[in-house]
Amino acid sequence: MFVILVYDAGEKRVQKFLKICRKYLVHVQNSVFEGEITEAVLKMLINELKTVINEDEDSVLVYKFRTKKYYERLSLGIDKPSHEKFVF
Amino acid sequence: MFVILVYDAGEKRVQKFLKICRKYLVHVQNSVFEGEITEAVLKMLINELKTVINEDEDSVLVYKFRTKKYYERLSLGIDKPSHEKFVF
């Protein structure tokens, strides 16, 4: 399964979000991550995010796709490589 | 075609990016937009963004999908409705 994850977190929590997401996905923009992940591992990621999220201030969106076949990705301006190695 | 657009822009340009993207897509998170759009209209959107982007500092990613069928969207924390009316 391919996912795109975007978050908007309060300043105090941004580094925690970044650290957690980087364990599971590839960092492609400031607060945007993408990658191949299983349903089970996605659950782990979400559970970790739940330990730091402030439900009244932060927002996380996860777009799940069965396959990567159906997408094309355009980029304007700075482009971080989307195929960099996962950082564990 | 369904698209997800995310941007990371310098403070001076954020409002311009927001205003342009809102003309074409639905605002779902701080700097995240989604919506149904044709290839021709997407080109108009991208051309407008090119007039304000600073290529050395800003970043725009557009994920294009042939259909919306293949996606599921999870949300944690604050959730802006993804089906609000387009703002023209």
Short mmCIF file of C-alpha atoms in Angstrom, two decimals:
data_model
loop_
_atom_site.label_atom_id
_atom_site.label_comp_id
_atom_site.label_asym_id
_atom_site.label_seq_id
_atom_site.Cartn_x
_atom_site.Cartn_y
_atom_site.Cartn_z
CA MET A 1 0.00 0.00 0.00
CA PHE A 2 1.25 3.48 -0.86
CA VAL A 3 0.49 6.39 1.47
CA ILE A 4 0.90 10.15 1.50
CA LEU A 5 0.92 11.67 4.98
CA VAL A 6 0.69 15.39 5.71
CA TYR A 7 0.66 17.02 9.11
CA ASP A 8 0.16 20.45 10.57
CA ALA A 9 1.41 20.51 14.14
CA GLY A 10 2.07 23.16 16.78
CA GLU A 11 5.66 24.38 16.95
CA LYS A 12 6.42 22.44 20.13
CA ARG A 13 5.42 19.15 18.54
CA VAL A 14 6.78 19.53 15.00
CA GLN A 15 10.11 17.82 15.77
CA LYS A 16 8.34 14.89 17.41
CA PHE A 17 6.05 14.44 14.41
CA LEU A 18 9.03 14.61 12.07
CA LYS A 19 10.99 12.03 14.06
CA ILE A 20 8.09 9.57 14.17
CA CYS A 21 7.11 9.91 10.50
CA ARG A 22 10.72 9.53 9.33
CA LYS A 23 10.90 6.13 11.00
CA TYR A 24 8.22 4.82 8.65
CA LEU A 25 8.06 7.00 5.53
CA VAL A 26 10.14 9.12 3.16
CA HIS A 27 10.30 12.86 3.86
CA VAL A 28 9.42 14.69 0.63
CA GLN A 29 8.50 18.19 1.79
CA ASN A 30 8.44 20.20 5.02
CA SER A 31 5.50 18.29 6.54
CA VAL A 32 4.82 15.77 3.78
CA PHE A 33 5.81 12.10 3.75
CA GLU A 34 5.19 9.26 1.35
CA GLY A 35 6.02 5.60 1.01
CA GLU A 36 5.11 1.97 0.76
CA ILE A 37 3.81 0.64 4.06
CA THR A 38 1.71 -2.26 5.29
CA GLU A 39 -1.59 -1.80 7.08
CA ALA A 40 -0.01 -3.16 10.29
CA VAL A 41 2.95 -0.78 10.19
CA LEU A 42 0.68 2.16 9.36
CA LYS A 43 -1.25 1.33 12.53
CA MET A 44 2.00 1.49 14.50
CA LEU A 45 2.79 4.88 12.96
CA ILE A 46 -0.67 6.23 13.77
CA ASN A 47 -0.49 4.93 17.32
CA GLU A 48 2.84 6.71 17.79
CA LEU A 49 1.41 9.95 16.41
CA LYS A 50 -1.53 9.63 18.80
CA THR A 51 0.87 9.78 21.74
CA VAL A 52 2.07 13.26 20.75
CA ILE A 53 -0.85 14.87 18.88
CA ASN A 54 -2.84 17.72 20.37
CA GLU A 55 -6.28 16.88 18.99
CA ASP A 56 -7.49 20.48 19.27
CA GLU A 57 -4.56 22.08 17.46
CA ASP A 58 -2.85 19.55 15.20
CA SER A 59 -3.99 17.76 12.09
CA VAL A 60 -2.75 14.64 10.31
CA LEU A 61 -4.12 13.43 6.99
CA VAL A 62 -3.22 10.05 5.53
CA TYR A 63 -4.16 9.22 1.94
CA LYS A 64 -4.07 5.49 1.33
CA PHE A 65 -3.69 3.93 -2.11
CA ARG A 66 -3.82 0.28 -3.02
CA THR A 67 -1.19 0.79 -5.65
CA LYS A 68 1.20 3.45 -6.86
CA LYS A 69 0.28 2.77 -10.49
CA TYR A 70 -2.42 5.36 -10.55
CA TYR A 71 -0.39 8.38 -9.61
CA GLU A 72 1.87 10.86 -11.21
CA ARG A 73 3.79 13.42 -9.20
CA LEU A 74 4.59 16.94 -10.38
CA SER A 75 7.03 19.17 -8.62
CA LEU A 76 7.66 22.92 -8.74
CA GLY A 77 10.52 24.67 -6.96
CA ILE A 78 12.69 22.76 -4.49
CA ASP A 79 12.32 19.01 -4.85
CA LYS A 80 13.53 16.63 -2.21
CA PRO A 81 14.20 13.22 -3.71
CA SER A 82 11.27 10.93 -2.99
CA HIS A 83 13.39 7.84 -3.21
CA GLU A 84 15.95 8.61 -0.56
CA LYS A 85 16.65 5.78 1.84
CA PHE A 86 14.35 5.38 4.82
CA VAL A 87 15.90 6.85 7.95
CA PHE A 88 15.68 4.53 10.94
CA MET B 1 -8.75 13.52 -12.39
CA PHE B 2 -8.25 13.81 -8.64
CA VAL B 3 -5.27 15.75 -7.27
CA ILE B 4 -3.65 16.40 -3.92
CA LEU B 5 -1.52 19.56 -3.84
CA VAL B 6 0.85 20.49 -1.02
CA TYR B 7 3.03 23.55 -0.82
CA ASP B 8 5.75 24.91 1.41
CA ALA B 9 6.23 28.61 0.71
CA GLY B 10 8.11 31.48 2.31
CA GLU B 11 6.06 33.61 4.70
CA LYS B 12 5.73 36.48 2.21
CA ARG B 13 4.18 34.24 -0.43
CA VAL B 14 1.95 31.97 1.67
CA GLN B 15 -1.15 34.14 1.25
CA LYS B 16 -0.67 34.30 -2.51
CA PHE B 17 -0.33 30.53 -2.75
CA LEU B 18 -3.43 30.09 -0.61
CA LYS B 19 -5.49 32.48 -2.71
CA ILE B 20 -4.48 30.82 -6.00
CA CYS B 21 -5.00 27.24 -4.83
CA ARG B 22 -8.40 28.05 -3.33
CA LYS B 23 -9.64 29.17 -6.70
CA TYR B 24 -9.18 25.66 -8.06
CA LEU B 25 -9.16 23.16 -5.19
CA VAL B 26 -10.59 22.45 -1.74
CA HIS B 27 -8.51 23.54 1.25
CA VAL B 28 -8.16 20.55 3.59
CA GLN B 29 -5.22 21.45 5.83
CA ASN B 30 -2.87 24.38 6.37
CA SER B 31 -1.02 23.97 3.07
CA VAL B 32 -2.86 20.99 1.59
CA PHE B 33 -5.51 21.06 -1.12
CA GLU B 34 -7.44 18.38 -2.94
CA GLY B 35 -10.09 18.10 -5.61
CA GLU B 36 -11.34 17.00 -8.97
CA ILE B 37 -9.74 19.00 -11.74
CA THR B 38 -9.14 18.63 -15.47
CA GLU B 39 -5.67 18.54 -17.00
CA ALA B 40 -6.34 21.93 -18.66
CA VAL B 41 -7.41 23.63 -15.43
CA LEU B 42 -4.49 22.09 -13.53
CA LYS B 43 -2.21 23.72 -16.09
CA MET B 44 -3.85 27.09 -15.38
CA LEU B 45 -3.32 26.55 -11.66
CA ILE B 46 0.34 25.61 -12.15
CA ASN B 47 0.92 28.59 -14.42
CA GLU B 48 -0.52 30.91 -11.76
CA LEU B 49 1.70 29.34 -9.10
CA LYS B 50 4.72 29.85 -11.35
CA THR B 51 4.10 33.61 -11.30
CA VAL B 52 4.59 33.76 -7.50
CA ILE B 53 6.90 30.85 -6.64
CA ASN B 54 10.48 31.43 -5.54
CA GLU B 55 12.14 28.39 -7.11
CA ASP B 56 15.01 28.42 -4.62
CA GLU B 57 12.88 28.56 -1.48
CA ASP B 58 9.40 27.23 -2.17
CA SER B 59 8.14 23.78 -3.06
CA VAL B 60 4.90 22.56 -4.61
CA LEU B 61 4.02 18.89 -5.02
CA VAL B 62 1.02 17.73 -7.03
CA TYR B 63 -0.08 14.10 -6.85
CA LYS B 64 -2.33 13.18 -9.75
CA PHE B 65 -4.76 10.27 -9.72
CA ARG B 66 -6.87 8.99 -12.57
CA THR B 67 -9.65 8.15 -10.21
CA LYS B 68 -10.60 8.65 -6.59
CA LYS B 69 -11.68 5.03 -6.26
CA TYR B 70 -8.32 3.86 -5.07
CA TYR B 71 -7.94 6.05 -2.07
CA GLU B 72 -9.04 6.13 1.49
CA ARG B 73 -8.39 9.13 3.71
CA LEU B 74 -7.66 8.91 7.43
CA SER B 75 -7.68 11.93 9.67
CA LEU B 76 -6.29 12.57 13.16
CA GLY B 77 -6.89 15.76 15.14
CA ILE B 78 -8.57 18.74 13.50
CA ASP B 79 -10.34 17.82 10.29
CA LYS B 80 -11.46 20.40 7.80
CA PRO B 81 -14.29 19.05 5.68
CA SER B 82 -12.94 17.84 2.35
CA HIS B 83 -16.24 18.43 0.60
CA GLU B 84 -16.78 22.09 1.34
CA LYS B 85 -17.80 24.19 -1.65
CA PHE B 86 -15.10 25.51 -3.90
CA VAL B 87 -14.31 29.16 -3.16
CA PHE B 88 -14.17 31.29 -6.27
#
